[in-house]
Short mmCIF file of C-alpha atoms in Angstrom, two decimals:
data_model
loop_
_atom_site.label_atom_id
_atom_site.label_comp_id
_atom_site.label_asym_id
_atom_site.label_seq_id
_atom_site.Cartn_x
_atom_site.Cartn_y
_atom_site.Cartn_z
CA UNK A 1 0.00 0.00 0.00
CA UNK A 2 0.95 3.66 -0.28
CA UNK A 3 0.39 4.45 3.40
CA UNK A 4 -0.60 2.70 6.61
CA UNK A 5 -1.91 4.77 9.49
CA UNK A 6 -0.96 2.66 12.49
CA UNK A 7 -2.75 2.33 15.86
CA UNK A 8 -5.35 5.04 15.27
CA UNK A 9 -8.51 5.47 17.29
CA UNK A 10 -10.94 5.19 14.40
CA UNK A 11 -14.02 7.39 14.74
CA UNK A 12 -15.60 6.17 11.56
CA UNK A 13 -18.40 8.71 11.04
CA UNK A 14 -21.28 6.37 11.81
CA UNK A 15 -21.71 7.45 15.41
CA UNK A 16 -20.78 3.96 16.61
CA UNK A 17 -18.13 3.53 19.32
CA UNK A 18 -14.59 4.17 18.18
CA UNK A 19 -12.07 1.35 17.87
CA UNK A 20 -8.33 0.91 17.49
CA UNK A 21 -7.07 -0.12 14.07
CA UNK A 22 -4.53 0.20 11.30
CA UNK A 23 -5.86 1.86 8.14
CA UNK A 24 -4.18 1.24 4.78
CA UNK A 25 -4.46 3.58 1.81
CA UNK A 26 -3.81 2.87 -1.87
CA UNK A 27 -4.48 5.10 -4.89
CA UNK A 28 -6.40 7.66 -2.86
CA UNK A 29 -8.80 5.20 -1.26
CA UNK A 30 -9.03 3.23 1.96
CA UNK A 31 -7.81 -0.19 1.00
CA UNK A 32 -7.84 -2.02 4.34
CA UNK A 33 -8.97 -1.52 7.93
CA UNK A 34 -7.41 -4.01 10.31
CA UNK A 35 -8.71 -3.84 13.88
CA UNK A 36 -6.35 -4.39 16.75
CA UNK A 37 -5.64 -8.08 17.27
CA UNK A 38 -7.47 -9.04 14.07
CA UNK A 39 -4.76 -10.81 12.09
CA UNK A 40 -1.57 -9.66 10.32
CA UNK A 41 -1.01 -5.94 10.18
CA UNK A 42 -0.95 -4.27 6.76
CA UNK A 43 2.32 -2.91 5.41
CA UNK A 44 3.06 -0.01 3.10
CA UNK A 45 5.73 2.16 1.57
CA UNK A 46 5.14 4.60 4.43
CA UNK A 47 3.83 4.11 7.97
CA UNK A 48 2.39 6.87 10.14
CA UNK A 49 2.24 6.26 13.88
CA UNK A 50 -1.17 7.54 15.02
CA UNK A 51 -1.07 6.33 18.62
CA UNK A 52 -3.04 8.81 20.72
CA UNK A 53 -4.79 10.32 17.70
CA UNK A 54 -8.35 9.95 16.45
CA UNK A 55 -8.81 9.16 12.76
CA UNK A 56 -12.05 10.38 11.23
CA UNK A 57 -13.43 11.17 7.79
CA UNK A 58 -12.65 14.66 6.54
CA UNK A 59 -15.07 17.33 7.70
CA UNK A 60 -17.61 18.90 5.35
CA UNK A 61 -18.33 22.61 5.69
CA UNK A 62 -21.97 22.71 4.64
CA UNK A 63 -22.06 26.50 4.45
CA UNK A 64 -18.90 28.11 3.07
CA UNK A 65 -18.13 31.41 1.39
CA UNK A 66 -14.86 30.41 -0.27
CA UNK A 67 -16.16 30.91 -3.82
CA UNK A 68 -13.22 33.16 -4.76
CA UNK A 69 -10.85 32.31 -1.91
CA UNK A 70 -10.27 28.84 -3.38
CA UNK A 71 -9.27 30.47 -6.66
CA UNK A 72 -6.92 33.07 -5.22
CA UNK A 73 -5.31 31.24 -2.28
CA UNK A 74 -3.53 27.92 -2.88
CA UNK A 75 -2.82 27.61 0.85
CA UNK A 76 -6.37 28.05 2.18
CA UNK A 77 -5.30 26.98 5.67
CA UNK A 78 -8.38 28.69 7.05
CA UNK A 79 -10.25 25.52 6.14
CA UNK A 80 -7.57 22.90 5.48
CA UNK A 81 -6.06 23.29 8.95
CA UNK A 82 -9.48 22.66 10.52
CA UNK A 83 -9.73 19.26 8.84
CA UNK A 84 -12.20 20.47 6.24
CA UNK A 85 -11.86 18.39 3.09
CA UNK A 86 -15.06 19.55 1.33
CA UNK A 87 -16.83 22.92 1.23
CA UNK A 88 -20.29 23.70 -0.17
CA UNK A 89 -20.25 27.00 -2.08
CA UNK A 90 -22.83 29.16 -3.85
CA UNK A 91 -24.57 29.99 -0.59
CA UNK A 92 -27.29 32.47 0.37
CA UNK A 93 -28.56 32.84 -3.18
CA UNK A 94 -25.62 34.92 -4.43
CA UNK A 95 -22.56 33.73 -6.29
CA UNK A 96 -20.80 34.03 -9.62
CA UNK A 97 -22.49 31.45 -11.84
CA UNK A 98 -24.62 31.38 -13.85
CA UNK A 99 -24.02 34.94 -15.03
CA UNK A 100 -23.65 37.21 -18.00
CA UNK A 101 -21.43 40.28 -18.15
CA UNK A 102 -24.07 42.53 -16.58
CA UNK A 103 -25.03 40.29 -13.68
CA UNK A 104 -21.43 39.30 -13.00
CA UNK A 105 -20.52 42.96 -12.46
CA UNK A 106 -23.57 43.41 -10.24
CA UNK A 107 -23.04 40.34 -8.09
CA UNK A 108 -19.35 41.14 -7.66
CA UNK A 109 -20.36 44.50 -6.24
CA UNK A 110 -23.23 43.12 -4.18
CA UNK A 111 -21.12 40.56 -2.31
CA UNK A 112 -17.75 42.29 -2.25
CA UNK A 113 -18.04 42.19 1.53
CA UNK A 114 -18.15 38.38 1.40
CA UNK A 115 -15.46 37.66 -1.16
CA UNK A 116 -13.71 40.88 -2.13
CA UNK A 117 -14.45 42.71 -5.35
CA UNK A 118 -12.76 40.03 -7.45
CA UNK A 119 -10.36 42.43 -9.15
CA UNK A 120 -7.65 39.79 -8.68
CA UNK A 121 -9.70 37.02 -10.36
CA UNK A 122 -9.96 36.16 -14.05
CA UNK A 123 -13.69 35.52 -14.39
CA UNK A 124 -13.31 33.31 -17.43
CA UNK A 125 -16.57 31.42 -16.86
CA UNK A 126 -20.26 32.28 -17.13
CA UNK A 127 -21.92 28.93 -16.35
CA UNK A 128 -22.01 26.62 -13.34
CA UNK A 129 -20.11 24.01 -15.33
CA UNK A 130 -17.54 26.60 -16.32
CA UNK A 131 -16.99 27.56 -12.69
CA UNK A 132 -16.61 23.93 -11.59
CA UNK A 133 -14.19 23.32 -14.45
CA UNK A 134 -12.22 26.36 -13.34
CA UNK A 135 -11.89 24.91 -9.85
CA UNK A 136 -10.45 21.72 -11.35
CA UNK A 137 -7.90 23.46 -13.56
CA UNK A 138 -6.94 26.25 -11.17
CA UNK A 139 -3.30 26.97 -10.31
CA UNK A 140 -1.97 25.68 -13.64
CA UNK A 141 -4.14 22.61 -13.57
CA UNK A 142 -3.18 21.45 -10.11
CA UNK A 143 -6.64 22.08 -8.62
CA UNK A 144 -7.58 23.71 -5.32
CA UNK A 145 -6.77 23.29 -1.64
CA UNK A 146 -9.91 21.33 -0.64
CA UNK A 147 -12.84 19.79 -2.48
CA UNK A 148 -15.84 21.97 -3.33
CA UNK A 149 -19.49 21.42 -4.26
CA UNK A 150 -21.77 24.15 -5.58
CA UNK A 151 -25.37 25.30 -5.14
CA UNK A 152 -27.16 27.22 -7.91
CA UNK A 153 -27.73 30.68 -6.36
CA UNK A 154 -31.38 31.62 -6.78
CA UNK A 155 -30.76 35.35 -6.29
CA UNK A 156 -28.24 35.39 -9.11
CA UNK A 157 -30.63 33.41 -11.29
CA UNK A 158 -33.35 35.99 -10.60
CA UNK A 159 -30.87 38.76 -11.35
CA UNK A 160 -30.34 37.20 -14.78
CA UNK A 161 -33.99 36.62 -15.63
CA UNK A 162 -35.84 39.44 -13.85
CA UNK A 163 -33.24 41.95 -12.68
CA UNK A 164 -33.44 43.79 -9.36
CA UNK A 165 -37.15 44.61 -9.49
CA UNK A 166 -39.47 43.85 -6.59
CA UNK A 167 -42.29 42.15 -8.48
CA UNK A 168 -43.51 38.69 -9.40
CA UNK A 169 -41.75 37.04 -12.30
CA UNK A 170 -43.63 36.81 -15.57
CA UNK A 171 -44.37 33.38 -17.01
CA UNK A 172 -41.52 33.77 -19.51
CA UNK A 173 -39.11 34.87 -16.77
CA UNK A 174 -40.08 31.90 -14.61
CA UNK A 175 -39.46 29.54 -17.52
CA UNK A 176 -36.02 31.08 -18.00
CA UNK A 177 -35.20 30.71 -14.29
CA UNK A 178 -36.26 27.07 -14.35
CA UNK A 179 -34.08 26.50 -17.40
CA UNK A 180 -31.11 28.16 -15.69
CA UNK A 181 -31.54 26.01 -12.58
CA UNK A 182 -31.87 22.87 -14.69
CA UNK A 183 -28.74 23.80 -16.63
CA UNK A 184 -26.83 24.36 -13.40
CA UNK A 185 -27.95 21.01 -12.02
CA UNK A 186 -27.05 19.28 -15.30
CA UNK A 187 -23.58 20.83 -15.10
CA UNK A 188 -22.95 19.48 -11.61
CA UNK A 189 -24.59 21.61 -8.93
CA UNK A 190 -25.86 19.67 -5.90
CA UNK A 191 -28.84 21.91 -5.18
CA UNK A 192 -30.05 25.49 -5.01
CA UNK A 193 -29.57 28.18 -2.39
CA UNK A 194 -31.53 31.32 -1.55
CA UNK A 195 -30.87 34.42 0.48
CA UNK A 196 -34.38 35.52 1.36
CA UNK A 197 -33.24 38.55 3.33
CA UNK A 198 -30.93 39.58 0.47
CA UNK A 199 -31.96 41.36 -2.72
CA UNK A 200 -32.95 40.39 -5.34
CA UNK A 201 -33.63 36.81 -4.22
CA UNK A 202 -35.96 37.99 -1.45
CA UNK A 203 -38.35 39.41 -4.05
CA UNK A 204 -39.39 35.88 -5.07
CA UNK A 205 -42.71 34.63 -3.73
CA UNK A 206 -43.33 31.10 -2.54
CA UNK A 207 -44.90 29.85 -5.76
CA UNK A 208 -41.85 30.97 -7.73
CA UNK A 209 -39.49 29.30 -5.26
CA UNK A 210 -41.55 26.10 -5.31
CA UNK A 211 -41.34 25.91 -9.10
CA UNK A 212 -37.55 26.16 -8.92
CA UNK A 213 -37.45 23.57 -6.14
CA UNK A 214 -39.37 21.13 -8.34
CA UNK A 215 -36.55 21.41 -10.87
CA UNK A 216 -33.95 20.78 -8.16
CA UNK A 217 -35.88 17.75 -6.91
CA UNK A 218 -35.79 16.12 -10.35
CA UNK A 219 -32.00 16.01 -10.05
CA UNK A 220 -32.15 14.66 -6.48
CA UNK A 221 -30.73 17.94 -5.21
CA UNK A 222 -31.69 19.96 -2.17
CA UNK A 223 -32.87 23.46 -1.41
CA UNK A 224 -30.72 25.46 1.01
CA UNK A 225 -32.50 28.67 2.02
CA UNK A 226 -31.28 31.48 4.19
CA UNK A 227 -34.92 32.03 4.98
CA UNK A 228 -36.92 35.23 5.40
CA UNK A 229 -36.27 35.91 9.08
CA UNK A 230 -34.03 34.76 11.91
CA UNK A 231 -35.60 37.33 14.20
CA UNK A 232 -39.18 38.47 14.76
CA UNK A 233 -40.64 36.04 12.24
CA UNK A 234 -38.16 33.21 12.60
CA UNK A 235 -40.50 30.33 13.40
CA UNK A 236 -42.97 31.34 10.69
CA UNK A 237 -40.06 31.58 8.23
CA UNK A 238 -38.94 28.05 9.10
CA UNK A 239 -42.52 26.82 8.71
CA UNK A 240 -42.69 28.50 5.29
CA UNK A 241 -39.61 26.65 4.05
CA UNK A 242 -40.81 23.29 5.39
CA UNK A 243 -44.21 23.72 3.77
CA UNK A 244 -42.81 25.00 0.47
CA UNK A 245 -40.37 22.13 0.02
CA UNK A 246 -42.92 19.50 1.07
CA UNK A 247 -45.26 20.83 -1.59
CA UNK A 248 -42.45 20.80 -4.16
CA UNK A 249 -41.20 17.34 -3.18
CA UNK A 250 -37.71 18.72 -2.60
CA UNK A 251 -35.21 17.95 0.14
CA UNK A 252 -34.57 20.85 2.51
CA UNK A 253 -31.36 21.91 4.21
CA UNK A 254 -31.79 24.89 6.53
CA UNK A 255 -28.80 27.22 6.37
CA UNK A 256 -27.25 28.44 9.64
CA UNK A 257 -30.38 27.37 11.49
CA UNK A 258 -30.27 29.75 14.41
CA UNK A 259 -32.87 31.43 16.60
CA UNK A 260 -31.44 34.91 17.11
CA UNK A 261 -32.35 38.27 18.67
CA UNK A 262 -34.02 38.87 21.99
CA UNK A 263 -37.43 37.79 20.73
CA UNK A 264 -36.14 34.22 20.28
CA UNK A 265 -34.26 33.63 23.50
CA UNK A 266 -35.16 30.16 24.77
CA UNK A 267 -37.15 29.27 21.65
CA UNK A 268 -34.92 26.56 20.17
CA UNK A 269 -37.39 23.87 21.39
CA UNK A 270 -40.09 25.46 19.22
CA UNK A 271 -37.93 25.08 16.13
CA UNK A 272 -36.93 21.53 17.00
CA UNK A 273 -40.55 20.52 17.59
CA UNK A 274 -41.45 21.90 14.16
CA UNK A 275 -38.67 19.86 12.57
CA UNK A 276 -39.54 16.70 14.49
CA UNK A 277 -43.17 16.92 13.38
CA UNK A 278 -42.14 17.40 9.75
CA UNK A 279 -39.63 14.56 9.88
CA UNK A 280 -42.22 12.26 11.42
CA UNK A 281 -44.52 13.13 8.53
CA UNK A 282 -41.89 12.06 6.01
CA UNK A 283 -40.06 15.32 5.21
CA UNK A 284 -36.43 15.14 4.10
CA UNK A 285 -34.78 17.85 6.22
CA UNK A 286 -31.31 18.65 7.49
CA UNK A 287 -29.69 21.80 8.84
CA UNK A 288 -26.34 23.32 9.66
CA UNK A 289 -25.11 25.64 12.41
CA UNK A 290 -21.88 27.24 13.57
CA UNK A 291 -20.88 26.90 17.26
CA UNK A 292 -20.90 30.61 18.11
CA UNK A 293 -23.55 33.15 19.05
CA UNK A 294 -22.81 36.22 16.85
CA UNK A 295 -23.76 36.29 13.20
CA UNK A 296 -21.80 37.80 10.33
CA UNK A 297 -22.96 39.54 7.16
CA UNK A 298 -22.64 42.84 5.35
CA UNK A 299 -23.84 46.20 6.65
CA UNK A 300 -25.89 46.80 3.53
CA UNK A 301 -27.82 43.58 4.24
CA UNK A 302 -29.46 45.34 7.20
CA UNK A 303 -31.30 47.80 4.94
CA UNK A 304 -34.98 47.33 4.05
CA UNK A 305 -35.62 45.41 0.84
CA UNK A 306 -37.13 48.39 -0.96
CA UNK A 307 -33.80 50.21 -0.59
CA UNK A 308 -32.09 47.47 -2.59
CA UNK A 309 -34.45 47.48 -5.57
CA UNK A 310 -32.50 48.25 -8.72
CA UNK A 311 -29.19 46.91 -7.43
CA UNK A 312 -26.11 48.34 -5.70
CA UNK A 313 -26.00 51.56 -7.71
CA UNK A 314 -29.59 52.32 -6.74
CA UNK A 315 -28.80 51.70 -3.06
CA UNK A 316 -26.02 54.29 -3.19
CA UNK A 317 -28.31 56.77 -4.94
CA UNK A 318 -30.91 56.37 -2.21
CA UNK A 319 -28.30 56.79 0.53
CA UNK A 320 -27.14 60.02 -1.10
CA UNK A 321 -30.64 61.52 -0.90
CA UNK A 322 -31.33 62.94 2.58
CA UNK A 323 -35.07 62.31 2.56
CA UNK A 324 -34.71 58.71 1.36
CA UNK A 325 -31.86 58.08 3.79
CA UNK A 326 -34.09 59.28 6.63
CA UNK A 327 -36.77 56.86 5.51
CA UNK A 328 -34.20 54.05 5.57
CA UNK A 329 -33.16 55.07 9.09
CA UNK A 330 -36.78 55.01 10.27
CA UNK A 331 -37.25 51.50 8.91
CA UNK A 332 -34.02 50.34 10.54
CA UNK A 333 -34.34 51.96 13.95
CA UNK A 334 -38.10 52.16 14.51
CA UNK A 335 -40.00 49.70 12.35
CA UNK A 336 -37.49 46.87 12.11
CA UNK A 337 -36.46 46.35 8.48
CA UNK A 338 -36.83 43.02 6.74
CA UNK A 339 -33.08 43.13 6.16
CA UNK A 340 -32.64 43.12 9.94
CA UNK A 341 -35.13 40.28 10.36
CA UNK A 342 -38.03 42.47 11.45
CA UNK A 343 -36.25 43.66 14.61
CA UNK A 344 -35.33 47.34 15.20
CA UNK A 345 -31.57 47.54 14.83
CA UNK A 346 -29.45 47.86 17.95
CA UNK A 347 -26.31 49.67 16.87
CA UNK A 348 -24.37 48.50 19.91
CA UNK A 349 -24.66 44.92 18.57
CA UNK A 350 -23.28 45.81 15.13
CA UNK A 351 -19.48 45.46 15.13
CA UNK A 352 -17.54 46.41 12.01
CA UNK A 353 -15.40 43.43 11.02
CA UNK A 354 -13.98 44.64 7.72
CA UNK A 355 -13.99 47.44 5.18
CA UNK A 356 -13.15 47.40 1.53
CA UNK A 357 -11.50 50.80 1.77
CA UNK A 358 -8.27 50.98 3.79
CA UNK A 359 -9.12 54.55 4.76
CA UNK A 360 -12.00 53.23 6.85
CA UNK A 361 -9.98 50.60 8.73
CA UNK A 362 -10.21 52.64 11.94
CA UNK A 363 -13.82 51.54 12.30
CA UNK A 364 -12.91 47.83 12.44
CA UNK A 365 -13.33 46.20 15.84
CA UNK A 366 -15.76 48.84 17.10
CA UNK A 367 -19.52 48.78 17.14
CA UNK A 368 -21.35 51.40 15.11
CA UNK A 369 -22.57 52.89 18.41
CA UNK A 370 -19.00 53.16 19.73
CA UNK A 371 -17.76 54.86 16.58
CA UNK A 372 -20.72 57.23 16.61
CA UNK A 373 -19.95 58.28 20.17
CA UNK A 374 -16.31 58.82 19.26
CA UNK A 375 -17.34 61.09 16.39
CA UNK A 376 -20.06 62.88 18.35
CA UNK A 377 -22.82 61.83 15.97
CA UNK A 378 -25.78 59.49 15.79
CA UNK A 379 -25.23 55.85 14.82
CA UNK A 380 -27.15 56.25 11.58
CA UNK A 381 -24.84 59.07 10.45
CA UNK A 382 -21.87 56.75 11.06
CA UNK A 383 -23.53 53.79 9.31
CA UNK A 384 -24.60 55.89 6.33
CA UNK A 385 -21.08 57.24 5.90
CA UNK A 386 -19.61 53.72 6.03
CA UNK A 387 -22.09 52.39 3.49
CA UNK A 388 -21.44 55.27 1.12
CA UNK A 389 -17.67 55.65 1.40
CA UNK A 390 -17.07 51.88 1.42
CA UNK A 391 -19.34 51.40 -1.60
CA UNK A 392 -21.41 48.83 0.32
CA UNK A 393 -18.36 46.65 1.03
CA UNK A 394 -18.46 46.79 4.85
CA UNK A 395 -18.81 43.52 6.76
CA UNK A 396 -20.20 43.22 10.28
CA UNK A 397 -20.55 40.91 13.23
CA UNK A 398 -24.03 41.02 14.75
CA UNK A 399 -24.02 40.04 18.43
CA UNK A 400 -27.60 38.76 18.74
CA UNK A 401 -27.37 35.03 19.48
CA UNK A 402 -28.18 32.86 22.51
CA UNK A 403 -25.87 30.13 23.76
CA UNK A 404 -28.61 27.78 24.97
CA UNK A 405 -30.29 27.93 21.56
CA UNK A 406 -26.96 27.08 19.93
CA UNK A 407 -26.44 24.08 22.20
CA UNK A 408 -29.93 22.66 21.80
CA UNK A 409 -29.99 22.90 18.01
CA UNK A 410 -26.58 21.24 17.60
CA UNK A 411 -27.87 18.16 19.42
CA UNK A 412 -30.56 17.48 16.84
CA UNK A 413 -30.34 14.29 14.82
CA UNK A 414 -30.34 16.11 11.44
CA UNK A 415 -27.74 18.69 12.45
CA UNK A 416 -24.54 19.23 10.46
CA UNK A 417 -21.70 21.74 10.77
CA UNK A 418 -21.27 24.85 8.66
CA UNK A 419 -18.89 27.72 9.26
CA UNK A 420 -20.70 30.43 7.26
CA UNK A 421 -17.12 31.68 7.20
CA UNK A 422 -16.51 35.02 5.53
CA UNK A 423 -12.77 35.23 4.98
CA UNK A 424 -12.70 38.91 4.02
CA UNK A 425 -12.08 41.83 6.36
CA UNK A 426 -9.47 42.85 8.88
CA UNK A 427 -11.32 41.16 11.74
CA UNK A 428 -13.53 38.37 10.41
CA UNK A 429 -15.73 36.15 12.52
CA UNK A 430 -13.57 33.46 14.20
CA UNK A 431 -15.91 30.78 12.90
CA UNK A 432 -14.16 31.05 9.51
CA UNK A 433 -10.98 29.59 11.06
CA UNK A 434 -12.38 27.75 14.05
CA UNK A 435 -15.78 26.09 13.56
CA UNK A 436 -14.75 22.44 13.43
CA UNK A 437 -12.13 22.39 16.21
CA UNK A 438 -14.57 24.49 18.24
CA UNK A 439 -17.10 21.68 17.99
CA UNK A 440 -14.53 19.04 18.94
CA UNK A 441 -12.76 21.00 21.66
CA UNK A 442 -15.35 23.15 23.37
CA UNK A 443 -18.61 21.32 22.77
CA UNK A 444 -17.31 17.73 22.95
CA UNK A 445 -14.37 17.71 25.35
CA UNK A 446 -15.07 20.72 27.57
CA UNK A 447 -18.87 20.85 27.74
CA UNK A 448 -19.93 17.32 26.82
CA UNK A 449 -22.81 18.57 24.69
CA UNK A 450 -22.03 15.84 22.14
CA UNK A 451 -19.97 12.67 22.38
CA UNK A 452 -16.94 12.50 20.13
CA UNK A 453 -18.48 9.82 17.94
CA UNK A 454 -21.76 11.69 17.64
CA UNK A 455 -20.07 14.98 16.80
CA UNK A 456 -17.91 13.42 14.10
CA UNK A 457 -21.04 11.93 12.51
CA UNK A 458 -22.56 15.42 12.43
CA UNK A 459 -19.51 16.72 10.57
CA UNK A 460 -18.96 13.82 8.15
CA UNK A 461 -21.54 11.17 7.30
CA UNK A 462 -24.59 13.39 7.67
CA UNK A 463 -23.29 15.96 5.19
CA UNK A 464 -22.27 13.14 2.83
CA UNK A 465 -25.81 11.76 3.00
CA UNK A 466 -27.31 15.17 2.23
CA UNK A 467 -24.93 15.62 -0.71
CA UNK A 468 -25.69 12.06 -1.94
CA UNK A 469 -22.00 11.12 -1.86
CA UNK A 470 -21.65 7.37 -1.93
CA UNK A 471 -17.93 7.15 -1.18
CA UNK A 472 -17.29 9.88 1.39
CA UNK A 473 -18.22 10.55 4.98
CA UNK A 474 -17.07 7.27 6.57
CA UNK A 475 -13.82 5.48 7.33
CA UNK A 476 -14.65 2.36 5.34
CA UNK A 477 -12.84 0.19 2.86
CA UNK A 478 -13.30 1.45 -0.68
CA UNK A 479 -14.10 4.99 0.43
CA UNK A 480 -12.03 8.00 -0.56
CA UNK A 481 -9.13 8.64 1.77
CA UNK A 482 -10.30 12.12 2.81
CA UNK A 483 -9.21 11.84 6.44
CA UNK A 484 -8.39 13.86 9.53
CA UNK A 485 -6.08 12.88 12.39
CA UNK A 486 -6.62 14.92 15.55
CA UNK A 487 -5.86 14.69 19.25
CA UNK A 488 -9.16 14.53 21.17
CA UNK A 489 -7.38 15.75 24.31
CA UNK A 490 -5.96 18.94 22.80
CA UNK A 491 -7.93 19.84 19.67
CA UNK A 492 -9.19 23.42 19.94
CA UNK A 493 -9.93 26.48 17.89
CA UNK A 494 -7.10 28.97 17.96
CA UNK A 495 -9.22 31.74 16.47
CA UNK A 496 -10.85 34.25 18.81
CA UNK A 497 -12.77 37.46 18.30
CA UNK A 498 -9.56 39.38 19.04
CA UNK A 499 -7.31 37.13 16.90
CA UNK A 500 -9.68 35.57 14.38
CA UNK A 501 -7.09 34.25 11.93
CA UNK A 502 -5.23 32.05 14.42
CA UNK A 503 -5.10 28.44 13.22
CA UNK A 504 -6.36 25.56 15.38
CA UNK A 505 -4.27 23.22 17.50
CA UNK A 506 -4.43 19.44 17.85
CA UNK A 507 -4.99 18.60 14.15
CA UNK A 508 -1.59 17.37 12.91
CA UNK A 509 -2.64 15.59 9.71
CA UNK A 510 -5.28 16.09 7.01
CA UNK A 511 -5.43 13.99 3.83
CA UNK A 512 -7.43 14.42 0.63
CA UNK A 513 -7.42 11.43 -1.74
CA UNK A 514 -4.68 9.96 0.42
CA UNK A 515 -2.38 12.97 -0.03
CA UNK A 516 -1.26 15.08 2.90
CA UNK A 517 -2.56 18.64 2.71
CA UNK A 518 -1.64 19.13 6.39
CA UNK A 519 1.34 17.14 7.65
CA UNK A 520 2.79 17.43 11.15
CA UNK A 521 0.64 20.52 11.66
CA UNK A 522 1.93 22.36 8.58
CA UNK A 523 0.32 23.07 5.24
CA UNK A 524 1.98 21.19 2.40
CA UNK A 525 2.06 22.35 -1.21
CA UNK A 526 -0.44 19.66 -2.23
CA UNK A 527 -3.54 20.81 -4.14
CA UNK A 528 -5.71 17.72 -3.98
CA UNK A 529 -9.11 19.45 -4.05
CA UNK A 530 -11.48 19.12 -6.98
CA UNK A 531 -15.06 20.02 -7.85
CA UNK A 532 -17.51 17.48 -6.43
CA UNK A 533 -20.42 17.29 -8.84
CA UNK A 534 -24.00 16.14 -8.49
CA UNK A 535 -25.44 13.42 -10.75
CA UNK A 536 -25.90 15.84 -13.65
CA UNK A 537 -29.06 14.18 -14.93
CA UNK A 538 -32.69 13.93 -13.87
CA UNK A 539 -33.30 11.00 -11.56
CA UNK A 540 -37.02 11.64 -11.08
CA UNK A 541 -39.86 12.27 -13.54
#
């Protein structure tokens, strides 16, 4: 064999008790698993002593924002060092394929806070298939740091077919959107995402979304919505997504399934009861969460939806007009805008995590309220200036979560892990660099919220089942050798809110297709990641 991992504590992804074994790898796959005392030990060209280490399948980040990071950064230790071997991109209804020249320019501007403006990227694709091919041939054909799957972004699709108008789609526009989704699924997407608090995706009504979900279901894909509210209308928004996908016959994966803001403190049991009832009735549902309380998004996302109609240029025009800007402020501070989940914004919870303009870097690490006090002005004056001068590129942390909600949701039997990690900004959310070791260190070892075996199943086999991957997610013979070796006694997130880009500890080895991408705690030069494609053909009538 190419490699034998000797004397590992195998946590195989099933949730079953771990066991001690040697694991042999040949040609990128697990060739043999020999349990302790179970006959002759396998031999190989290389042997790795794993005594004291747990061996698990590679972790899947079910909600990643590395759409451009994978193209620009061959190292990508933010994810590789966590043991992530697969990321799911195209999240929240906004990404870079499918597109034409107009929509590509618009989406680049709209999500510059997530991924940068892309000025360093050669956007030589316009289709989902073209983007996936680009991942495979990136860095002179070597590939990318970790594997990546892709969701067709419904907001971008609507941008192409309808534009930025807040109105129902015409019949012809709906047909075009369905064709675009079908094309994306044919070219290898694994499902469709939405950002239903982000323009223009949020302008779609339920019947339009259901029609698109029916297309996704034909390809055995899943719908991944950032639904219409995580605040005042959170439970109703979850109910809407469950009902919509049941009617469409489509699998549902709830993105960053939190219950945030003061109105939802202690209400995780209400969400879990809703899910249990739907599952008992036959619904196909999963969800992901990150193991932190604050959220992370862009400052412009807080604005009411009507302020975003027409696209980024129209937002800036409205902000420049005093009367319109005052109307925006009233919606934010008094009424509770739909962009802020129906809850009046609390500026002391909005921390600036990054700016596109270096001249505005002094705001990073402070809340909008703190900066306003320092400048002797109201918070809205500060926020308006940031939005305008940063050309909508400002990212924020929103400190509105509840720890008990986080703990209860992560225990659920359909839970998976997702970082929702925005890698841009001077002070990003630590979840981008710490989600998976945070689960294993804090919530398994320190708090005992999950057992080690149970937690690993959440991060490996459950995502593989949702993505319909037949040869990933378990340590089993014949499966791909996407593997993580970590020390259960020391694994921990190094990233903090003060030092968010610190790499984790206790994860010495990570392999993709049997090749070391992390070896002895250091990133190698290996680029073993590739696009992971869906079936590419209808599997249902």
